C-alpha cells in the first residue's frame, strides 16, 4: 500500500466521524478541500505568469507569392519565404529584413523594453512586434527552430525539472507519511495502555496528529519559488534551463568570463592617440583607410571622421601583407600600419618611446608616417562593454569572491582590461582547450565555478563549468551547451539573476524550516494532549498559504530590473 496525503486525511476523517465528532470532521473535510485548492493555486499562478510569453506566439504569417499576399499558418512557413509584416504585426518566425526599416519591440524575447531600430540586413526575432512602417523579411528559421519556440520549449522543460532540494523533499515525504501514521497510532494507544488515559481523548489527539502531519506546505516549499524564479528571469530576458541551475547559481562563489565579445564588444576602437602633425595625421590616415574593409581600419575611420569628414583619393595605394598600407599623395609617399611598415628614416627617439609605451599598456599600435617623419600613432583596443565595470562590482556585492577573466589575448592587454574593470584574476594567451583546462583547475582549487562566454571557442569551457552562461547574441553552439542564456546580450542582467537565485534559495530554506518547525511544535502539543483538530487544520492550511505567498512574491520585478536598457 502506498501512503500519501490522501491516506492521512481519509483515516483522520473516518476516525473523527467514528468517535462522533461530526462537526469537526465536516469542517476538517471542507478546510482540507480549501487547502488542496491553495496547493494547486500556487503552482497555477506561478505557471500562469508564463502566459505573457505564450500570448506573443503568432498564429499566421502573410507570405508574398508572385506579388500577392497569402495568409498561412506559421507552421507552414518554409526557409526563404518572403513575409510581409505590417505595423502592429508580430514577426512570424526568425527572419532577415530585405525591404523597409522600422523600430521593433523585442521585449518578449530579450526582456528589452525599449524599441530596437531595424533596417535592411538586420535580423528579426519571431514573436517580436513591428512598431511602425511595413517590412518585408526573408524567413531564416521555420517556427519550430525559431528563438521564441526554443525559449518556450526550454522554459516549459525548466519548470518540469526538479532541483536536488525538491528531490530530497519528495524522498523525505515518501518516508514521512508512514512515520506520521505510526506516530499517530502511538499517540492514540500509549497513554490509555500505559498511563490510564481516556481512549476517546487520545484517539482524538491521534487524529489531530494525522492532520497536522499532512506535508502539503513542505511539498510546496520549493516548486512554487523555483518556477517563480525561472519565470521572473524569463521576463527579464534571462533563460534558465532548469531549477537545478537556478539553485546552482545561488551557491556559486567564483565566475569566469571570456574577454572578447563578453566583457568587451568584440570590435576594435581607437582609445588613445599621439599626434605629431595636426595638419596631416588625420587627413592621411583617413585617405589610406577609407577604402579598407579591415575592422581596425573601420575603427580608425570612426575616429578620424570626428576631425575631418571628407578625404581625397590616394594614388598607388598598396597593401603590404602583415604590415599595413603604402600610398602616394601629391608626389610624396605615406605609410600606415605596424612599426615594421614605417621607414627607419621616419622614426625619432620620442616616437619610438611612445610606441613602446602604448604597447606596454596593452594597445595595438597603428602608426601613420611620411618618408621623413611619423605623423601620429593610434592606440587601438577592443572596446569594453559599458556595463562591464559595474557588473564586476555588483557581482562582488552579491557574494562572488573570485571573478576571473580568460582570454586568448596577450598578457599586457589582459592586464589592462582586468585592472580597469576590477577583475580578481586573469589568464592570458589561452587557446580553447586551455580555457577548458583552466576551468577544471579552478574547480579543483576553489570548488563550483560558472563560466560566461559567447563564441564557439567558449563552448568546451561552458560545457565543463558547473554552470555555463551564454550571451544571447553569441553562437548557437555556445547557447546550446549553456545552462543559462542572457537573451538580451546584456551583462547587467547577470547580477540581478544572481540576486533572484539567492532570493529563491532563501525563500525555499525559510519555507522548509517554517513548515517543519510548525509541525514539530504541533506534534509536541499532541504528545502533551493539547492539540485539537481545529488547531491542526488551521496550522496546516496557514503554513500552506504562507509558503505559497512567499513563493509567488518572487514573481514581482524590481524597478532596477525594469530600468536596465
XYZ file of C-alpha atoms in Angstrom:
565
model
C 0.000 0.000 0.000
C 1.270 3.498 -0.905
C 0.772 6.064 1.835
C 0.247 9.713 0.870
C -1.548 12.887 1.985
C -4.940 11.494 0.993
C -4.319 8.446 3.199
C -3.692 10.668 6.217
C -6.826 12.715 5.621
C -9.039 9.699 4.908
C -8.029 7.964 8.147
C -8.425 11.235 10.101
C -11.928 11.915 8.737
C -13.163 8.327 9.214
C -11.806 8.413 12.756
C -13.467 11.759 13.534
C -16.858 10.536 12.367
C -16.369 7.201 14.193
C -15.868 8.894 17.575
C -18.852 11.168 16.935
C -17.028 14.457 16.145
C -19.253 15.111 13.114
C -18.987 18.877 13.281
C -15.208 18.980 13.495
C -14.893 16.189 10.921
C -17.033 18.151 8.464
C -15.013 21.327 8.986
C -11.784 19.328 8.538
C -13.088 17.972 5.204
C -14.055 21.457 3.988
C -10.786 23.049 5.098
C -8.735 20.215 3.585
C -10.523 20.834 0.277
C -9.608 24.524 0.529
C -6.050 23.531 1.381
C -5.820 21.314 -1.701
C -7.123 24.171 -3.843
C -4.494 26.526 -2.424
C -1.800 23.983 -3.161
C -2.858 23.875 -6.810
C -3.409 27.653 -6.879
C 0.235 28.358 -6.045
C 1.579 26.301 -8.918
C -1.111 27.569 -11.305
C -0.225 31.183 -10.573
C 3.496 30.548 -10.972
C 2.959 28.817 -14.322
C 0.287 31.301 -15.385
C 2.915 34.033 -15.325
C 4.351 32.448 -18.489
C 1.124 33.406 -20.308
C 2.752 36.675 -21.436
C 5.252 34.658 -23.462
C 2.618 32.302 -24.819
C 0.472 35.244 -25.948
C 3.217 36.542 -28.227
C 3.212 33.384 -30.313
C 1.924 34.464 -33.755
C -0.748 32.279 -35.316
C -0.403 33.166 -39.017
C 2.012 34.767 -41.463
C 1.478 36.859 -44.614
C 3.600 35.319 -47.388
C 4.305 37.190 -50.621
C 3.832 34.934 -53.651
C 4.018 36.410 -57.154
C 3.206 39.841 -55.762
C 0.132 38.555 -53.898
C -0.164 38.315 -50.102
C -1.324 34.910 -48.835
C -2.117 34.270 -45.151
C -0.865 30.881 -43.930
C -0.450 29.179 -40.516
C 3.050 29.733 -39.141
C 3.817 26.004 -39.143
C 3.597 26.094 -42.970
C 6.422 28.632 -43.288
C 9.476 27.468 -45.230
C 13.065 28.709 -45.242
C 13.464 31.527 -47.751
C 9.799 32.579 -47.757
C 9.283 36.351 -48.034
C 6.772 37.623 -45.487
C 5.029 40.983 -45.188
C 4.983 42.451 -41.665
C 2.746 45.491 -41.221
C 2.794 47.990 -38.325
C 1.488 46.258 -35.201
C 2.021 42.746 -36.622
C 4.089 40.088 -34.901
C 7.106 38.682 -36.706
C 6.010 35.104 -37.548
C 9.446 33.475 -37.178
C 13.134 34.397 -37.181
C 13.805 36.389 -40.339
C 16.053 38.968 -42.035
C 14.786 42.301 -43.380
C 15.039 42.598 -47.168
C 12.997 45.788 -47.573
C 11.972 48.627 -45.235
C 13.049 49.986 -41.860
C 11.247 50.239 -38.537
C 11.573 50.005 -34.781
C 10.755 46.613 -33.293
C 9.606 45.653 -29.801
C 11.662 42.607 -28.736
C 10.574 42.595 -25.072
C 9.080 39.089 -25.207
C 12.371 37.628 -26.422
C 15.132 39.730 -24.881
C 13.417 41.479 -21.971
C 14.443 44.831 -23.527
C 11.641 47.327 -23.026
C 12.989 49.933 -25.474
C 12.238 49.533 -29.221
C 15.194 48.464 -31.371
C 15.779 50.172 -34.722
C 15.966 47.731 -37.643
C 16.880 48.139 -41.316
C 17.740 46.020 -44.373
C 20.018 43.117 -43.434
C 19.086 43.141 -39.727
C 17.749 40.020 -38.028
C 14.239 39.798 -36.554
C 13.145 37.518 -33.702
C 9.923 35.557 -34.172
C 7.311 36.947 -31.756
C 8.719 40.495 -31.749
C 6.330 43.295 -32.824
C 6.803 45.730 -35.703
C 6.045 49.209 -34.328
C 5.670 51.272 -37.487
C 6.020 51.052 -41.239
C 5.903 47.883 -43.336
C 8.712 45.349 -43.530
C 9.489 42.600 -45.990
C 11.594 39.860 -44.464
C 13.054 36.528 -45.529
C 12.418 33.591 -43.172
C 15.715 32.261 -41.756
C 14.236 29.609 -39.433
C 10.984 27.672 -39.514
C 8.856 28.363 -36.445
C 9.845 25.141 -34.624
C 13.505 26.263 -34.788
C 12.861 29.951 -34.011
C 14.175 31.773 -30.951
C 10.680 32.112 -29.487
C 9.825 28.415 -29.907
C 13.124 27.427 -28.285
C 12.503 29.773 -25.358
C 9.004 28.420 -24.742
C 10.189 24.836 -25.002
C 13.154 25.343 -22.706
C 11.148 27.257 -20.106
C 8.490 24.528 -20.078
C 11.231 21.926 -19.622
C 12.867 24.035 -16.918
C 9.625 24.196 -14.964
C 9.345 20.395 -15.011
C 12.891 19.579 -13.892
C 13.430 19.100 -10.171
C 16.238 20.539 -8.081
C 18.221 18.486 -5.534
C 16.159 20.181 -2.797
C 12.877 19.142 -4.451
C 14.123 15.589 -4.986
C 15.114 15.416 -1.298
C 11.662 16.677 -0.229
C 9.952 14.095 -2.454
C 12.072 11.319 -0.990
C 11.540 12.646 2.531
C 7.752 12.802 2.024
C 7.745 9.174 0.866
C 9.002 8.002 4.268
C 7.497 10.859 6.263
C 3.839 9.841 5.711
C 4.072 6.293 7.147
C 6.167 7.607 10.049
C 3.427 10.159 10.868
C 0.825 7.384 10.755
C 2.916 5.269 13.125
C 3.377 8.267 15.441
C -0.399 8.900 15.414
C -1.001 5.265 16.392
C 1.462 5.577 19.274
C -0.151 8.838 20.467
C -3.521 7.036 20.375
C -2.624 3.824 22.221
C 0.333 4.539 24.521
C -1.390 6.905 27.036
C -4.507 4.679 27.512
C -2.496 1.435 27.740
C 0.339 2.594 29.960
C -0.811 5.807 31.690
C -4.554 5.244 32.227
C -5.512 7.775 29.567
C -9.054 8.083 28.219
C -9.347 6.286 24.878
C -11.708 8.782 23.229
C -9.465 11.707 24.193
C -6.258 10.122 22.826
C -7.976 8.819 19.674
C -8.942 12.462 19.080
C -5.289 13.529 19.622
C -4.116 10.816 17.231
C -6.466 12.117 14.549
C -5.138 15.652 15.075
C -1.607 14.279 14.563
C -2.669 12.831 11.186
C -3.978 16.216 10.068
C -1.016 18.287 11.249
C 1.246 15.653 9.719
C -0.059 16.441 6.237
C 3.095 17.506 4.272
C 1.298 19.940 1.890
C 3.311 23.001 2.936
C 6.569 21.042 2.895
C 5.964 19.734 -0.623
C 5.071 23.269 -1.830
C 8.111 24.842 -0.134
C 10.321 24.595 -3.214
C 8.429 24.263 -6.554
C 6.390 27.481 -6.388
C 9.527 29.502 -5.563
C 11.612 27.746 -8.249
C 9.013 28.220 -11.011
C 8.548 31.859 -9.957
C 12.312 32.452 -10.124
C 12.597 30.892 -13.605
C 9.580 32.854 -14.847
C 10.770 36.179 -13.439
C 14.180 35.639 -15.049
C 12.497 34.834 -18.383
C 10.621 38.147 -18.178
C 13.998 39.822 -17.695
C 15.295 38.145 -20.856
C 17.365 35.536 -18.989
C 16.610 31.928 -19.929
C 17.363 29.429 -17.150
C 17.129 25.874 -18.436
C 16.161 24.275 -15.120
C 15.608 24.871 -11.429
C 18.803 22.963 -10.677
C 20.790 25.722 -12.450
C 18.986 28.454 -10.516
C 19.902 26.662 -7.297
C 23.498 26.204 -8.505
C 23.821 29.912 -9.341
C 22.799 30.863 -5.792
C 25.612 28.713 -4.384
C 28.398 29.653 -6.817
C 31.189 31.865 -5.438
C 33.508 32.101 -8.459
C 32.751 33.028 -12.041
C 34.965 33.126 -15.141
C 34.401 35.420 -18.127
C 35.672 35.151 -21.659
C 37.010 38.589 -22.639
C 36.302 39.189 -26.322
C 32.611 39.638 -27.044
C 31.679 39.134 -23.407
C 33.420 41.716 -21.241
C 34.266 43.624 -24.420
C 32.240 44.485 -27.532
C 34.376 42.284 -29.759
C 35.251 45.163 -32.101
C 38.305 47.478 -32.065
C 38.148 51.185 -31.217
C 40.744 53.939 -31.064
C 41.290 54.532 -27.358
C 44.487 56.637 -27.428
C 46.292 58.891 -29.869
C 49.693 60.563 -30.072
C 49.786 63.379 -32.672
C 52.967 64.935 -34.036
C 51.494 66.675 -37.111
C 47.961 68.002 -36.613
C 47.622 69.151 -40.218
C 48.378 65.805 -41.847
C 47.837 62.975 -39.326
C 44.039 62.653 -39.542
C 43.866 63.517 -43.251
C 46.488 60.990 -44.379
C 45.124 58.289 -42.044
C 41.609 58.776 -43.446
C 42.822 58.763 -47.051
C 44.641 55.462 -46.542
C 41.973 53.647 -44.503
C 38.764 54.840 -46.213
C 38.661 52.020 -48.777
C 39.807 49.219 -46.449
C 37.372 46.644 -45.046
C 39.600 45.660 -42.122
C 38.000 46.073 -38.624
C 40.964 48.172 -37.441
C 40.553 50.420 -40.498
C 36.884 50.867 -39.575
C 37.910 51.884 -36.045
C 40.396 54.425 -37.406
C 37.791 55.873 -39.788
C 35.226 56.288 -36.984
C 37.850 58.242 -35.061
C 39.321 60.429 -37.822
C 35.910 61.463 -39.155
C 35.398 63.328 -35.888
C 38.156 65.676 -37.142
C 37.581 65.601 -40.916
C 34.635 64.248 -42.900
C 35.906 64.073 -46.495
C 39.215 62.719 -47.786
C 40.894 62.966 -51.220
C 41.860 59.775 -53.038
C 45.398 58.481 -52.570
C 47.192 57.069 -55.605
C 49.173 53.837 -55.791
C 47.603 52.627 -52.543
C 49.102 49.193 -51.865
C 48.518 46.658 -49.104
C 51.668 45.121 -47.612
C 50.684 41.751 -46.105
C 51.057 41.621 -42.333
C 52.363 45.176 -42.138
C 49.883 47.793 -43.423
C 49.446 50.224 -46.320
C 51.615 52.349 -48.609
C 50.408 55.106 -50.938
C 51.250 58.342 -52.741
C 49.710 61.810 -52.370
C 50.966 64.997 -54.054
C 54.161 63.243 -55.078
C 55.068 62.030 -51.564
C 54.885 58.515 -50.145
C 52.988 57.744 -46.937
C 52.827 54.669 -44.745
C 50.289 53.300 -42.259
C 50.477 50.122 -40.180
C 52.638 48.476 -37.533
C 56.206 49.507 -36.751
C 57.655 47.254 -39.483
C 55.806 49.235 -42.136
C 57.416 52.565 -41.170
C 60.765 53.535 -42.785
C 63.729 53.855 -40.398
C 64.257 57.463 -41.505
C 60.830 58.444 -40.147
C 61.492 57.453 -36.554
C 62.641 59.691 -33.739
C 63.618 58.638 -30.219
C 60.355 60.150 -28.917
C 58.088 58.340 -31.403
C 59.800 55.000 -30.647
C 59.360 55.614 -26.927
C 55.656 56.477 -27.412
C 55.056 53.282 -29.418
C 56.732 51.145 -26.736
C 54.675 52.866 -24.025
C 51.366 52.196 -25.827
C 52.300 48.558 -26.464
C 53.272 48.069 -22.814
C 49.849 49.444 -21.834
C 48.178 46.741 -23.921
C 47.211 48.703 -27.030
C 47.533 47.548 -30.629
C 49.580 50.251 -32.343
C 48.843 51.771 -35.789
C 51.425 54.305 -36.978
C 50.952 56.874 -39.779
C 54.131 58.317 -41.316
C 55.654 60.099 -44.299
C 59.065 59.209 -45.766
C 60.716 61.525 -43.276
C 58.529 61.732 -40.132
C 55.982 59.898 -38.021
C 52.736 61.918 -38.205
C 50.979 60.221 -35.308
C 50.077 56.972 -33.535
C 46.736 55.321 -32.807
C 46.378 53.126 -29.704
C 43.660 50.577 -30.522
C 41.930 48.062 -28.301
C 38.770 46.006 -28.082
C 36.024 48.300 -26.742
C 34.882 47.471 -23.223
C 31.156 46.942 -22.705
C 29.713 49.923 -20.872
C 28.317 47.678 -18.144
C 31.461 45.559 -17.524
C 32.934 47.575 -14.655
C 29.601 47.901 -12.875
C 28.966 44.196 -13.479
C 32.108 43.151 -11.595
C 31.293 45.500 -8.724
C 27.718 44.186 -8.449
C 28.846 40.547 -8.570
C 31.244 41.243 -5.701
C 28.328 42.741 -3.767
C 26.303 39.594 -4.448
C 28.994 37.426 -2.844
C 31.143 36.364 -5.802
C 34.587 36.096 -4.200
C 36.644 35.196 -7.282
C 35.884 36.855 -10.639
C 38.196 35.598 -13.385
C 38.906 36.627 -16.979
C 40.062 34.088 -19.595
C 41.395 35.367 -22.920
C 43.497 34.452 -25.917
C 44.951 37.998 -25.997
C 48.473 38.749 -24.849
C 49.387 39.487 -21.240
C 49.507 43.290 -21.395
C 46.056 43.632 -22.991
C 44.547 41.240 -20.452
C 46.242 43.030 -17.566
C 44.893 46.424 -18.659
C 41.306 45.200 -19.067
C 41.391 43.295 -15.757
C 42.713 46.316 -13.890
C 40.222 48.702 -15.486
C 37.101 46.721 -14.596
C 38.247 45.245 -11.261
C 38.723 41.566 -12.182
C 40.219 39.486 -9.322
C 42.429 37.304 -11.530
C 43.073 36.760 -15.239
C 44.750 34.236 -17.543
C 46.011 35.353 -20.974
C 47.192 33.626 -24.163
C 44.686 30.769 -23.821
C 43.560 28.521 -26.672
C 40.036 26.995 -26.463
C 41.427 23.788 -24.962
C 43.437 25.873 -22.467
C 40.249 27.572 -21.258
C 38.708 24.162 -20.610
C 41.777 23.036 -18.656
C 41.817 26.275 -16.651
C 38.120 25.867 -15.718
C 38.892 22.342 -14.466
C 41.861 23.620 -12.443
C 39.839 26.433 -10.872
C 37.077 23.966 -9.986
C 39.595 21.635 -8.308
C 41.181 24.535 -6.391
C 38.118 26.524 -5.295
C 35.012 24.388 -5.901
C 31.953 25.191 -8.033
C 32.576 27.629 -10.915
C 30.398 29.385 -13.511
C 31.646 30.354 -16.989
C 30.316 33.190 -19.174
C 31.109 33.202 -22.905
C 29.730 33.891 -26.361
C 31.657 32.049 -29.058
C 32.331 28.587 -30.499
C 35.711 28.618 -28.786
C 33.917 29.050 -25.435
C 31.644 26.019 -25.858
C 34.026 23.413 -24.346
C 34.620 25.598 -21.273
C 30.886 26.376 -20.929
C 30.106 22.645 -21.002
C 32.868 21.831 -18.498
C 31.956 24.509 -15.934
C 29.471 23.667 -13.175
C 27.294 26.406 -14.669
C 27.557 27.625 -18.274
C 26.197 31.107 -19.081
C 25.992 32.234 -22.736
C 25.449 35.627 -24.315
C 22.220 35.539 -26.356
C 23.772 37.059 -29.480
C 26.652 34.598 -29.339
C 26.959 31.454 -31.432
C 24.291 28.738 -31.479
C 26.777 26.194 -30.110
C 27.530 28.350 -27.040
C 23.802 28.881 -26.392
C 23.080 25.171 -26.890
C 25.580 23.954 -24.263
C 24.902 26.749 -21.758
C 22.661 26.298 -18.719
C 21.679 29.986 -18.601
C 21.304 32.311 -21.615
C 21.342 36.130 -21.425
C 18.955 36.656 -24.365
C 19.408 40.437 -24.438
C 23.196 40.122 -24.671
C 23.416 42.461 -21.667
C 25.687 41.565 -18.748
C 23.707 43.860 -16.441
C 21.065 41.123 -16.219
C 23.520 38.694 -14.582
C 23.822 40.272 -11.090
C 20.014 40.595 -10.965
C 19.689 36.910 -11.869
C 22.144 36.031 -9.092
C 20.022 38.120 -6.711
C 16.855 36.292 -7.836
C 18.593 32.916 -7.389
C 19.632 33.860 -3.860
C 16.124 35.091 -3.086
C 14.685 31.774 -4.307
C 17.174 29.842 -2.189
C 16.364 31.937 0.900
C 12.599 31.542 0.401
C 12.910 27.775 -0.098
C 15.067 27.475 3.025
C 12.639 29.528 5.105
C 9.618 27.631 3.768
C 11.118 24.252 4.644
C 12.175 25.407 8.126
C 8.796 27.054 8.745
C 6.754 24.039 7.544
C 8.779 21.545 9.585
C 9.018 23.818 12.629
C 5.270 24.327 12.762
C 4.677 20.583 12.580
C 7.231 19.837 15.306
C 5.531 22.330 17.647
C 2.108 20.851 16.877
C 3.342 17.310 17.398
C 4.781 18.284 20.779
C 1.387 19.765 21.697
C -0.211 16.460 20.634
C 2.111 14.461 22.898
C 1.103 16.724 25.779
C -2.572 16.333 24.857
C -3.245 19.956 23.877
C -3.689 19.648 20.083
C -7.207 19.981 18.607
C -8.473 19.201 15.120
C -9.191 22.916 14.680
C -5.625 23.839 15.572
C -4.211 21.095 13.351
C -6.099 22.032 10.193
C -5.619 25.800 10.686
C -1.880 25.333 11.268
C -1.582 23.115 8.192
C -3.603 25.445 5.977
C -1.852 28.508 7.379
C 1.552 27.044 6.566
C 0.408 26.221 3.023
C -0.874 29.774 2.478
C 2.333 31.358 3.802
C 4.762 29.224 1.741
C 2.606 29.802 -1.372
C 2.524 33.588 -0.899
C 6.271 33.730 -0.264
C 6.943 31.640 -3.371
C 4.701 33.816 -5.555
C 6.234 37.029 -4.161
C 9.383 36.214 -6.166
C 7.453 36.996 -9.369
C 7.394 40.741 -8.638
C 10.135 42.509 -10.596
C 12.034 45.402 -9.051
C 12.385 48.892 -10.579
C 16.067 48.072 -11.072
C 15.201 45.168 -13.366
C 12.744 47.193 -15.435
C 15.181 50.102 -15.735
C 18.025 48.203 -17.422
C 18.299 49.127 -21.096
